[in-house]
Amino acid sequence: TQAAVRLIKVQDQENPAAALQAGQPQLVVDNWMYANSIHLIDYFSILGRGRITGVVPVIRWDPGQPRYVAARINFDSGDVGLYEAVWNAPGPWAVTVTTPQTRWEMRPIEKASYQLAGTRVLEPTADDPWDSQFKPGLRRQAQLAVLAASGRPTELPTLGDALASMRLTQAIYAPA
């Protein structure tokens, strides 16, 4: 139903000069959206429902002058994704999901909060104790990897999921 439609917004920030300074090879930096932005782009497949039916560039990628990138992602469920990236300038890494009842925000992406309809206050969610002891999400990821290695089912992304994220990244970063 239209009332259940989600607006998923992903804000990205990339600094290829810092990646070079950190020792990344030029070939990797030239394709930095696949090495780094893809982690945020993955949230569209995690949070968006249904199949992606189209990607509409709003601000096209210019590899000669990387600055801003923006795109709309349409899902067959009616969900809509908005991706915006700022290159070589300050900006947040943030993910928001808005429905008529609740707005969820991950900013930084390791922390979730929510805002209920009719309020103006972001309420924090409780932190997982593992996320205090380890890099957020790392222990859970390791636990799922052990399950997968032992042949048990997990919700880890598949090779097909990874390829779908690469195709979505390619569509978002289609040059002008």
PDB file of C-alpha atoms in Angstrom:
ATOM      1  CA  THR A   1       0.000   0.000   0.000  1.00  0.00           C
ATOM      2  CA  GLN A   2       1.049   3.587  -0.515  1.00  0.00           C
ATOM      3  CA  ALA A   3       0.980   4.187   3.281  1.00  0.00           C
ATOM      4  CA  ALA A   4       3.678   1.561   3.733  1.00  0.00           C
ATOM      5  CA  VAL A   5       6.070   3.064   1.189  1.00  0.00           C
ATOM      6  CA  ARG A   6       9.563   3.701   2.519  1.00  0.00           C
ATOM      7  CA  LEU A   7      11.801   6.614   1.636  1.00  0.00           C
ATOM      8  CA  ILE A   8      15.378   5.403   2.047  1.00  0.00           C
ATOM      9  CA  LYS A   9      18.060   8.084   1.966  1.00  0.00           C
ATOM     10  CA  VAL A  10      21.761   7.289   1.965  1.00  0.00           C
ATOM     11  CA  GLN A  11      24.321  10.055   2.425  1.00  0.00           C
ATOM     12  CA  ASP A  12      27.892   9.243   1.494  1.00  0.00           C
ATOM     13  CA  GLN A  13      31.165  11.168   1.758  1.00  0.00           C
ATOM     14  CA  GLU A  14      34.377  10.149   0.052  1.00  0.00           C
ATOM     15  CA  ASN A  15      37.906  11.505   0.133  1.00  0.00           C
ATOM     16  CA  PRO A  16      40.076   9.817  -2.519  1.00  0.00           C
ATOM     17  CA  ALA A  17      43.112  11.921  -1.569  1.00  0.00           C
ATOM     18  CA  ALA A  18      42.984  10.424   1.932  1.00  0.00           C
ATOM     19  CA  ALA A  19      42.709   6.947   0.407  1.00  0.00           C
ATOM     20  CA  LEU A  20      45.857   7.600  -1.643  1.00  0.00           C
ATOM     21  CA  GLN A  21      47.653   8.915   1.449  1.00  0.00           C
ATOM     22  CA  ALA A  22      46.626   5.757   3.301  1.00  0.00           C
ATOM     23  CA  GLY A  23      48.446   3.694   0.675  1.00  0.00           C
ATOM     24  CA  GLN A  24      45.612   2.634  -1.616  1.00  0.00           C
ATOM     25  CA  PRO A  25      46.787   2.051  -5.213  1.00  0.00           C
ATOM     26  CA  GLN A  26      45.682   4.569  -7.841  1.00  0.00           C
ATOM     27  CA  LEU A  27      43.592   1.922  -9.658  1.00  0.00           C
ATOM     28  CA  VAL A  28      41.614   1.279  -6.456  1.00  0.00           C
ATOM     29  CA  VAL A  29      41.153   5.008  -5.807  1.00  0.00           C
ATOM     30  CA  ASP A  30      39.987   5.510  -9.402  1.00  0.00           C
ATOM     31  CA  ASN A  31      37.237   2.987  -8.596  1.00  0.00           C
ATOM     32  CA  TRP A  32      36.689   4.080  -4.995  1.00  0.00           C
ATOM     33  CA  MET A  33      32.917   3.884  -5.293  1.00  0.00           C
ATOM     34  CA  TYR A  34      33.290   0.080  -5.564  1.00  0.00           C
ATOM     35  CA  ALA A  35      35.840  -0.114  -2.759  1.00  0.00           C
ATOM     36  CA  ASN A  36      34.074   2.151  -0.267  1.00  0.00           C
ATOM     37  CA  SER A  37      30.772   3.727  -1.362  1.00  0.00           C
ATOM     38  CA  ILE A  38      29.338   0.288  -2.063  1.00  0.00           C
ATOM     39  CA  HIS A  39      29.077  -0.341   1.703  1.00  0.00           C
ATOM     40  CA  LEU A  40      26.507   2.437   1.957  1.00  0.00           C
ATOM     41  CA  ILE A  41      24.859   1.542  -1.352  1.00  0.00           C
ATOM     42  CA  ASP A  42      24.279  -1.955   0.117  1.00  0.00           C
ATOM     43  CA  TYR A  43      21.691  -0.388   2.435  1.00  0.00           C
ATOM     44  CA  PHE A  44      19.288  -0.008  -0.507  1.00  0.00           C
ATOM     45  CA  SER A  45      19.131  -3.785  -0.951  1.00  0.00           C
ATOM     46  CA  ILE A  46      18.917  -4.305   2.812  1.00  0.00           C
ATOM     47  CA  LEU A  47      16.181  -1.734   3.493  1.00  0.00           C
ATOM     48  CA  GLY A  48      14.360  -1.423   0.175  1.00  0.00           C
ATOM     49  CA  ARG A  49      11.627  -3.927  -0.515  1.00  0.00           C
ATOM     50  CA  GLY A  50      11.207  -5.639  -3.827  1.00  0.00           C
ATOM     51  CA  ARG A  51      13.186  -5.442  -7.017  1.00  0.00           C
ATOM     52  CA  ILE A  52      14.943  -2.297  -8.217  1.00  0.00           C
ATOM     53  CA  THR A  53      13.103  -1.135 -11.324  1.00  0.00           C
ATOM     54  CA  GLY A  54      15.186   1.887 -12.212  1.00  0.00           C
ATOM     55  CA  VAL A  55      17.963   4.267 -11.269  1.00  0.00           C
ATOM     56  CA  VAL A  56      17.550   7.896 -12.248  1.00  0.00           C
ATOM     57  CA  PRO A  57      20.720   9.999 -12.007  1.00  0.00           C
ATOM     58  CA  VAL A  58      19.983  13.462 -10.593  1.00  0.00           C
ATOM     59  CA  ILE A  59      23.564  14.716 -10.450  1.00  0.00           C
ATOM     60  CA  ARG A  60      25.789  12.620 -12.701  1.00  0.00           C
ATOM     61  CA  TRP A  61      29.237  11.402 -11.754  1.00  0.00           C
ATOM     62  CA  ASP A  62      32.086  13.296 -13.360  1.00  0.00           C
ATOM     63  CA  PRO A  63      35.286  11.246 -12.917  1.00  0.00           C
ATOM     64  CA  GLY A  64      37.355  14.234 -14.088  1.00  0.00           C
ATOM     65  CA  GLN A  65      35.935  16.431 -11.319  1.00  0.00           C
ATOM     66  CA  PRO A  66      34.527  14.226  -8.565  1.00  0.00           C
ATOM     67  CA  ARG A  67      32.300  16.438  -6.434  1.00  0.00           C
ATOM     68  CA  TYR A  68      28.631  15.458  -6.108  1.00  0.00           C
ATOM     69  CA  VAL A  69      26.608  12.431  -7.132  1.00  0.00           C
ATOM     70  CA  ALA A  70      22.887  11.968  -6.599  1.00  0.00           C
ATOM     71  CA  ALA A  71      20.402   9.372  -7.829  1.00  0.00           C
ATOM     72  CA  ARG A  72      16.873   8.136  -7.259  1.00  0.00           C
ATOM     73  CA  ILE A  73      16.371   4.378  -6.934  1.00  0.00           C
ATOM     74  CA  ASN A  74      12.874   3.005  -7.656  1.00  0.00           C
ATOM     75  CA  PHE A  75      11.609  -0.307  -6.272  1.00  0.00           C
ATOM     76  CA  ASP A  76       8.660  -2.345  -7.558  1.00  0.00           C
ATOM     77  CA  SER A  77       7.204  -2.197  -4.024  1.00  0.00           C
ATOM     78  CA  GLY A  78       6.834   1.580  -4.335  1.00  0.00           C
ATOM     79  CA  ASP A  79       9.780   2.210  -2.019  1.00  0.00           C
ATOM     80  CA  VAL A  80      12.055   5.032  -3.152  1.00  0.00           C
ATOM     81  CA  GLY A  81      15.767   5.379  -2.498  1.00  0.00           C
ATOM     82  CA  LEU A  82      17.764   8.588  -2.636  1.00  0.00           C
ATOM     83  CA  TYR A  83      21.545   8.408  -2.802  1.00  0.00           C
ATOM     84  CA  GLU A  84      23.756  11.436  -2.451  1.00  0.00           C
ATOM     85  CA  ALA A  85      27.522  11.500  -2.234  1.00  0.00           C
ATOM     86  CA  VAL A  86      29.894  14.340  -1.563  1.00  0.00           C
ATOM     87  CA  TRP A  87      33.429  13.835  -2.845  1.00  0.00           C
ATOM     88  CA  ASN A  88      36.372  15.936  -1.658  1.00  0.00           C
ATOM     89  CA  ALA A  89      34.264  17.945   0.791  1.00  0.00           C
ATOM     90  CA  PRO A  90      32.841  17.417   4.278  1.00  0.00           C
ATOM     91  CA  GLY A  91      29.679  15.415   4.633  1.00  0.00           C
ATOM     92  CA  PRO A  92      28.121  12.692   6.756  1.00  0.00           C
ATOM     93  CA  TRP A  93      27.753   8.988   6.391  1.00  0.00           C
ATOM     94  CA  ALA A  94      24.097   8.549   7.274  1.00  0.00           C
ATOM     95  CA  VAL A  95      21.122   6.352   6.427  1.00  0.00           C
ATOM     96  CA  THR A  96      17.486   7.278   7.075  1.00  0.00           C
ATOM     97  CA  VAL A  97      14.298   5.341   6.454  1.00  0.00           C
ATOM     98  CA  THR A  98      11.044   7.277   6.631  1.00  0.00           C
ATOM     99  CA  THR A  99       7.522   5.846   6.755  1.00  0.00           C
ATOM    100  CA  PRO A 100       4.335   7.676   7.737  1.00  0.00           C
ATOM    101  CA  GLN A 101       4.679   6.333  11.303  1.00  0.00           C
ATOM    102  CA  THR A 102       8.435   6.319  12.014  1.00  0.00           C
ATOM    103  CA  ARG A 103      11.675   7.811  10.814  1.00  0.00           C
ATOM    104  CA  TRP A 104      14.789   5.757  11.518  1.00  0.00           C
ATOM    105  CA  GLU A 105      18.221   7.337  11.396  1.00  0.00           C
ATOM    106  CA  MET A 106      21.676   5.800  11.520  1.00  0.00           C
ATOM    107  CA  ARG A 107      24.178   8.592  12.015  1.00  0.00           C
ATOM    108  CA  PRO A 108      26.841   7.532  12.475  1.00  0.00           C
ATOM    109  CA  ILE A 109      25.756   4.355  10.741  1.00  0.00           C
ATOM    110  CA  GLU A 110      26.783   2.316  13.800  1.00  0.00           C
ATOM    111  CA  LYS A 111      24.087   3.996  15.937  1.00  0.00           C
ATOM    112  CA  ALA A 112      20.335   3.869  15.328  1.00  0.00           C
ATOM    113  CA  SER A 113      17.672   6.229  16.576  1.00  0.00           C
ATOM    114  CA  TYR A 114      14.048   6.739  15.686  1.00  0.00           C
ATOM    115  CA  GLN A 115      11.454   9.492  15.591  1.00  0.00           C
ATOM    116  CA  LEU A 116       7.752   8.719  15.899  1.00  0.00           C
ATOM    117  CA  ALA A 117       5.085  10.583  13.956  1.00  0.00           C
ATOM    118  CA  GLY A 118       3.959  13.710  15.788  1.00  0.00           C
ATOM    119  CA  THR A 119       7.261  14.171  17.605  1.00  0.00           C
ATOM    120  CA  ARG A 120      10.454  16.102  16.906  1.00  0.00           C
ATOM    121  CA  VAL A 121      12.756  14.045  19.121  1.00  0.00           C
ATOM    122  CA  LEU A 122      15.169  11.358  17.960  1.00  0.00           C
ATOM    123  CA  GLU A 123      15.120   8.511  20.471  1.00  0.00           C
ATOM    124  CA  PRO A 124      18.297   6.396  20.644  1.00  0.00           C
ATOM    125  CA  THR A 125      18.114   2.621  20.509  1.00  0.00           C
ATOM    126  CA  ALA A 126      20.049   0.498  22.984  1.00  0.00           C
ATOM    127  CA  ASP A 127      23.575  -0.446  21.942  1.00  0.00           C
ATOM    128  CA  ASP A 128      24.423  -4.109  21.593  1.00  0.00           C
ATOM    129  CA  PRO A 129      27.097  -4.981  24.193  1.00  0.00           C
ATOM    130  CA  TRP A 130      29.159  -6.646  21.447  1.00  0.00           C
ATOM    131  CA  ASP A 131      29.343  -3.292  19.676  1.00  0.00           C
ATOM    132  CA  SER A 132      31.010  -1.796  22.742  1.00  0.00           C
ATOM    133  CA  GLN A 133      33.622  -4.554  22.934  1.00  0.00           C
ATOM    134  CA  PHE A 134      34.367  -4.845  19.203  1.00  0.00           C
ATOM    135  CA  LYS A 135      34.104  -2.720  16.090  1.00  0.00           C
ATOM    136  CA  PRO A 136      30.322  -2.360  15.669  1.00  0.00           C
ATOM    137  CA  GLY A 137      28.936  -5.326  13.735  1.00  0.00           C
ATOM    138  CA  LEU A 138      32.250  -7.190  13.520  1.00  0.00           C
ATOM    139  CA  ARG A 139      31.511  -9.862  16.127  1.00  0.00           C
ATOM    140  CA  ARG A 140      28.103 -10.586  14.595  1.00  0.00           C
ATOM    141  CA  GLN A 141      29.647 -10.802  11.135  1.00  0.00           C
ATOM    142  CA  ALA A 142      32.296 -13.243  12.425  1.00  0.00           C
ATOM    143  CA  GLN A 143      29.601 -15.331  14.110  1.00  0.00           C
ATOM    144  CA  LEU A 144      27.634 -15.542  10.856  1.00  0.00           C
ATOM    145  CA  ALA A 145      30.797 -16.422   8.903  1.00  0.00           C
ATOM    146  CA  VAL A 146      31.428 -19.363  11.249  1.00  0.00           C
ATOM    147  CA  LEU A 147      27.829 -20.540  10.741  1.00  0.00           C
ATOM    148  CA  ALA A 148      28.196 -20.267   6.960  1.00  0.00           C
ATOM    149  CA  ALA A 149      31.518 -22.131   7.016  1.00  0.00           C
ATOM    150  CA  SER A 150      29.825 -24.955   8.919  1.00  0.00           C
ATOM    151  CA  GLY A 151      27.112 -25.196   6.262  1.00  0.00           C
ATOM    152  CA  ARG A 152      24.323 -23.582   8.267  1.00  0.00           C
ATOM    153  CA  PRO A 153      21.987 -20.974   6.791  1.00  0.00           C
ATOM    154  CA  THR A 154      22.695 -17.310   7.565  1.00  0.00           C
ATOM    155  CA  GLU A 155      21.531 -13.920   6.410  1.00  0.00           C
ATOM    156  CA  LEU A 156      24.999 -13.099   5.084  1.00  0.00           C
ATOM    157  CA  PRO A 157      25.004 -11.570   1.603  1.00  0.00           C
ATOM    158  CA  THR A 158      25.498 -13.997  -1.254  1.00  0.00           C
ATOM    159  CA  LEU A 159      27.693 -13.573  -4.305  1.00  0.00           C
ATOM    160  CA  GLY A 160      24.497 -12.652  -6.158  1.00  0.00           C
ATOM    161  CA  ASP A 161      23.799  -9.922  -3.579  1.00  0.00           C
ATOM    162  CA  ALA A 162      27.324  -8.561  -4.050  1.00  0.00           C
ATOM    163  CA  LEU A 163      26.924  -8.501  -7.831  1.00  0.00           C
ATOM    164  CA  ALA A 164      23.577  -6.711  -7.489  1.00  0.00           C
ATOM    165  CA  SER A 165      25.248  -4.033  -5.318  1.00  0.00           C
ATOM    166  CA  MET A 166      28.002  -3.634  -7.903  1.00  0.00           C
ATOM    167  CA  ARG A 167      25.412  -3.217 -10.670  1.00  0.00           C
ATOM    168  CA  LEU A 168      23.552  -0.627  -8.571  1.00  0.00           C
ATOM    169  CA  THR A 169      26.816   1.223  -7.888  1.00  0.00           C
ATOM    170  CA  GLN A 170      27.557   1.176 -11.619  1.00  0.00           C
ATOM    171  CA  ALA A 171      24.100   2.610 -12.404  1.00  0.00           C
ATOM    172  CA  ILE A 172      24.437   5.358  -9.771  1.00  0.00           C
ATOM    173  CA  TYR A 173      27.953   6.277 -10.932  1.00  0.00           C
ATOM    174  CA  ALA A 174      27.234   6.182 -14.670  1.00  0.00           C
ATOM    175  CA  PRO A 175      29.284   9.102 -15.985  1.00  0.00           C
ATOM    176  CA  ALA A 176      27.686  12.023 -17.767  1.00  0.00           C
TER     177      ALA A 176
END
